[in-house]
Amino acid sequence: RKANGFDWQKSMWSNDQHTLTGGFSWYQADFVYRSQGIDRNYATRALFLEDRWKMNDEWTLTFGTRLDDHTISGDHTTSRVTANRQINSDSNVYLSWGQFVKSPLVEDLFSNTAWFIGNPALKPETGSTITLGGNTKLDKKTSLAMSIYSSKVENAIDYDYSGAKGTAVNIARQKRQGLDLTLSRQISSLWNLNAGYSYVHIKNQADQAADYISDPNNSGPNTYRIGLQYKENKWDAAMNF
């Protein structure tokens, strides 16, 4: 796999209340996976614009819009808005709504192996997410981040292994609800230790179906993690378990 590209971002205009930021990105990837029968490439281009509105010392509103052009998945426009309240110097809460697009993996589209066949008709996932969250410092070295979210997805990508070969498929509609907790501790000037917990509940609805049913592949909704990060000057390394 070979890839190249660039990102450009600039604060275009600002005053005491508003900061307007714009940017552009271009990325091209070439995939040559002989073992999977893949020799493909794609390019993505994107434009985005964001306005950060500082209403007062406590409240900030951020609005953003992004246009993506993907040579395989096509053009998509997404937007988001976030309201943030700074409770004090150590704590904040926020509420956000945002749209998203997730293009299929090249392997899901074009693989051709003894056990898996790609699906060139696979559509990108699209949808929106509402998130309520907060961050706080428990002491000078310890911080806690927490959030709950709810997503609605169209054409969610899943996998079907009921036939002679597995393949990727689209699920007409999907709902995802979950939460995330992360506790971080700065154990020295160079080392940071963090632990987290995530939960997600997924329901699917097929075309023409009246109701949503629990996703049978979501058999492990609970995730626990621990990580160790080292950061000094230009060095930034992490281990996660």
Coordinates of C-alpha atoms in Angstrom, one line a residue:
R1 CA 0.0 0.0 0.0
K2 CA 1.3 3.4 -1.0
A3 CA -0.2 6.7 0.1
N4 CA 0.5 10.4 -0.2
G5 CA -1.4 13.6 0.4
F6 CA -1.5 16.9 2.2
D7 CA -3.6 19.0 4.6
W8 CA -3.9 22.8 4.7
Q9 CA -5.7 24.7 7.5
K10 CA -5.8 28.4 8.2
S11 CA -7.6 30.7 10.6
M12 CA -9.2 33.0 8.0
W13 CA -10.7 35.6 10.2
S14 CA -11.3 36.4 13.9
N15 CA -12.5 39.0 16.4
D16 CA -13.3 39.0 20.1
Q17 CA -16.2 36.5 19.6
H18 CA -15.7 34.6 16.3
T19 CA -12.9 32.5 14.9
L20 CA -13.4 31.3 11.3
T21 CA -11.2 28.5 10.2
G22 CA -11.0 26.9 6.8
G23 CA -9.1 24.1 5.2
F24 CA -8.4 21.7 2.3
S25 CA -7.0 18.2 2.1
W26 CA -6.1 15.8 -0.6
Y27 CA -5.1 12.1 -0.2
Q28 CA -4.4 9.3 -2.7
A29 CA -3.8 5.7 -1.8
D30 CA -2.7 2.8 -4.0
F31 CA -3.6 -0.7 -2.9
V32 CA -1.8 -3.8 -4.2
Y33 CA -2.8 -6.8 -2.2
R34 CA -1.8 -9.8 -4.4
S35 CA -3.0 -12.3 -1.8
Q36 CA -6.5 -10.8 -2.0
G37 CA -6.6 -10.1 -5.7
I38 CA -6.6 -6.3 -5.2
D39 CA -4.9 -3.7 -7.4
R40 CA -6.8 -0.5 -6.9
N41 CA -6.4 3.1 -6.1
Y42 CA -8.6 5.9 -4.8
A43 CA -8.4 9.6 -4.0
T44 CA -10.2 11.8 -1.6
R45 CA -10.5 15.6 -1.5
A46 CA -12.2 17.6 1.2
L47 CA -13.1 21.2 2.0
F48 CA -14.2 22.4 5.4
L49 CA -15.2 25.6 7.2
E50 CA -15.7 26.1 10.9
D51 CA -16.9 29.0 13.1
R52 CA -16.1 29.1 16.8
W53 CA -18.4 31.6 18.6
K54 CA -17.3 32.6 22.1
M55 CA -20.6 33.9 23.4
N56 CA -19.3 34.8 26.9
D57 CA -16.8 33.4 29.5
E58 CA -18.9 30.3 30.0
W59 CA -20.5 29.4 26.6
T60 CA -18.9 28.5 23.3
L61 CA -20.8 27.4 20.1
T62 CA -18.9 25.7 17.2
F63 CA -20.4 25.2 13.8
G64 CA -18.7 23.3 11.0
T65 CA -19.4 22.0 7.5
R66 CA -17.3 19.6 5.4
L67 CA -17.5 18.5 1.7
D68 CA -15.8 15.2 0.8
D69 CA -15.2 13.9 -2.7
H70 CA -14.2 10.2 -2.8
T71 CA -13.5 8.7 -6.2
I72 CA -15.2 5.4 -5.1
S73 CA -17.9 6.5 -2.6
G74 CA -18.8 9.8 -4.3
D75 CA -19.6 13.3 -2.8
H76 CA -21.0 13.9 0.6
T77 CA -21.6 17.0 2.8
T78 CA -21.6 16.7 6.6
S79 CA -22.2 19.3 9.3
R80 CA -21.8 19.5 13.1
V81 CA -22.6 21.8 16.0
T82 CA -21.2 21.7 19.5
A83 CA -22.3 23.7 22.6
N84 CA -19.7 23.9 25.4
R85 CA -20.1 25.3 28.9
Q86 CA -17.0 26.0 30.9
I87 CA -18.1 25.4 34.5
N88 CA -14.8 26.4 36.0
S89 CA -11.1 26.3 35.2
D90 CA -11.1 22.5 35.7
S91 CA -14.4 21.3 34.3
N92 CA -16.6 21.6 31.2
V93 CA -19.7 19.9 29.8
Y94 CA -20.7 19.8 26.1
L95 CA -23.5 18.7 23.8
S96 CA -22.8 18.0 20.2
W97 CA -24.7 16.8 17.1
G98 CA -22.8 15.8 14.0
Q99 CA -23.2 13.9 10.7
F100 CA -20.7 11.4 9.4
V101 CA -19.7 9.3 6.3
K102 CA -17.6 6.2 6.4
S103 CA -16.4 4.8 3.1
P104 CA -16.1 1.0 2.7
L105 CA -12.6 -0.6 3.0
V106 CA -11.0 -1.5 -0.3
E107 CA -10.8 -5.1 1.0
D108 CA -14.6 -5.1 1.5
L109 CA -15.2 -3.9 -2.0
F110 CA -12.7 -5.8 -4.2
S111 CA -11.2 -8.9 -2.3
N112 CA -11.3 -12.2 -4.2
T113 CA -10.0 -15.0 -2.0
A114 CA -10.9 -18.6 -1.2
W115 CA -12.9 -17.4 1.9
F116 CA -14.0 -13.9 1.1
I117 CA -15.5 -12.1 -2.0
G118 CA -15.7 -8.3 -2.2
N119 CA -19.0 -6.4 -2.8
P120 CA -18.4 -3.6 -5.3
A121 CA -22.0 -2.4 -4.8
L122 CA -21.3 -1.7 -1.1
K123 CA -22.5 1.7 0.0
P124 CA -20.8 4.1 2.5
E125 CA -22.2 4.4 6.0
T126 CA -24.0 7.7 6.6
G127 CA -25.7 9.0 9.7
S128 CA -25.6 11.3 12.7
T129 CA -24.6 11.2 16.3
I130 CA -25.7 13.1 19.4
T131 CA -23.2 13.2 22.3
L132 CA -23.4 14.6 25.8
G133 CA -20.1 14.6 27.7
G134 CA -17.9 16.3 30.2
N135 CA -14.3 16.6 31.4
T136 CA -13.0 17.4 34.8
K137 CA -9.7 17.4 36.8
L138 CA -9.9 15.4 40.0
D139 CA -6.6 16.8 41.2
K140 CA -3.5 18.4 39.7
K141 CA -2.4 15.1 38.0
T142 CA -5.7 13.2 37.5
S143 CA -8.5 13.9 35.0
L144 CA -11.7 12.2 34.0
A145 CA -13.5 12.3 30.6
M146 CA -17.0 10.8 30.2
S147 CA -19.6 10.8 27.4
I148 CA -22.8 9.1 26.3
Y149 CA -24.0 9.0 22.7
S150 CA -26.7 7.9 20.4
S151 CA -26.2 7.3 16.6
K152 CA -28.5 6.6 13.7
V153 CA -26.9 4.9 10.7
E154 CA -28.0 4.2 7.2
N155 CA -26.3 1.4 5.2
A156 CA -24.2 0.2 8.1
I157 CA -21.5 -2.1 7.0
D158 CA -21.5 -5.7 8.3
Y159 CA -20.4 -9.1 7.2
D160 CA -22.3 -12.2 6.1
Y161 CA -20.6 -15.6 6.4
S162 CA -23.6 -17.7 5.7
G163 CA -22.5 -18.7 2.2
A164 CA -19.5 -20.5 0.8
K165 CA -17.6 -17.2 0.9
G166 CA -18.0 -14.4 3.3
T167 CA -18.9 -10.9 2.0
A168 CA -19.6 -7.4 3.2
V169 CA -23.2 -6.2 3.2
N170 CA -25.2 -3.1 4.0
I171 CA -27.7 -3.0 6.8
A172 CA -30.6 -0.7 5.9
R173 CA -30.7 1.1 9.3
Q174 CA -28.9 0.8 12.6
K175 CA -29.0 2.4 16.0
R176 CA -26.0 2.6 18.3
Q177 CA -26.1 3.8 22.0
G178 CA -23.2 3.8 24.3
L179 CA -20.9 5.5 26.8
D180 CA -17.2 6.0 27.3
L181 CA -15.2 6.7 30.5
T182 CA -11.5 7.5 30.6
L183 CA -9.4 8.2 33.7
S184 CA -5.9 9.6 33.1
R185 CA -3.0 10.1 35.6
Q186 CA 0.2 12.0 34.9
I187 CA 2.6 9.8 36.8
S188 CA 5.7 11.9 35.9
S189 CA 6.6 14.7 33.5
L190 CA 7.2 12.1 30.8
W191 CA 4.7 9.3 31.5
N192 CA 0.9 9.2 31.5
L193 CA -1.3 6.2 32.6
N194 CA -4.9 5.9 31.5
A195 CA -7.7 3.4 32.0
G196 CA -11.0 3.3 30.2
Y197 CA -14.4 1.6 29.9
S198 CA -16.7 1.6 26.9
Y199 CA -20.2 0.2 26.3
V200 CA -22.2 0.0 23.1
H201 CA -25.6 -1.4 22.3
I202 CA -26.4 -2.0 18.6
K203 CA -29.8 -2.6 17.0
N204 CA -30.4 -3.3 13.2
Q205 CA -33.4 -2.9 11.0
A206 CA -33.6 -4.6 7.6
D207 CA -35.4 -3.2 4.6
Q208 CA -39.2 -3.7 5.0
A209 CA -38.8 -4.8 8.6
A210 CA -41.1 -3.3 11.2
D211 CA -38.8 -3.3 14.2
Y212 CA -35.2 -3.1 15.2
I213 CA -33.5 -6.2 16.6
S214 CA -30.3 -6.5 18.6
D215 CA -27.2 -7.1 16.5
P216 CA -26.1 -10.7 16.9
N217 CA -22.5 -9.7 16.3
N218 CA -22.5 -7.3 19.2
S219 CA -21.8 -10.1 21.7
G220 CA -19.2 -8.2 23.6
P221 CA -20.6 -4.8 24.3
N222 CA -18.2 -4.1 27.2
T223 CA -14.7 -3.0 26.5
Y224 CA -12.0 -2.3 29.0
R225 CA -8.6 -0.7 28.2
I226 CA -5.4 0.5 29.8
G227 CA -2.7 2.6 28.2
L228 CA 0.7 4.0 28.9
Q229 CA 2.0 7.0 27.0
Y230 CA 5.6 8.4 26.9
K231 CA 6.1 12.0 25.5
E232 CA 9.2 14.0 25.4
N233 CA 10.0 16.8 22.9
K234 CA 9.5 15.1 19.4
W235 CA 9.0 11.6 20.9
D236 CA 5.5 10.4 21.4
A237 CA 4.9 6.7 22.0
A238 CA 2.0 4.7 23.5
M239 CA 1.1 1.2 24.5
N240 CA -2.6 0.1 24.8
F241 CA -4.0 -3.1 26.2

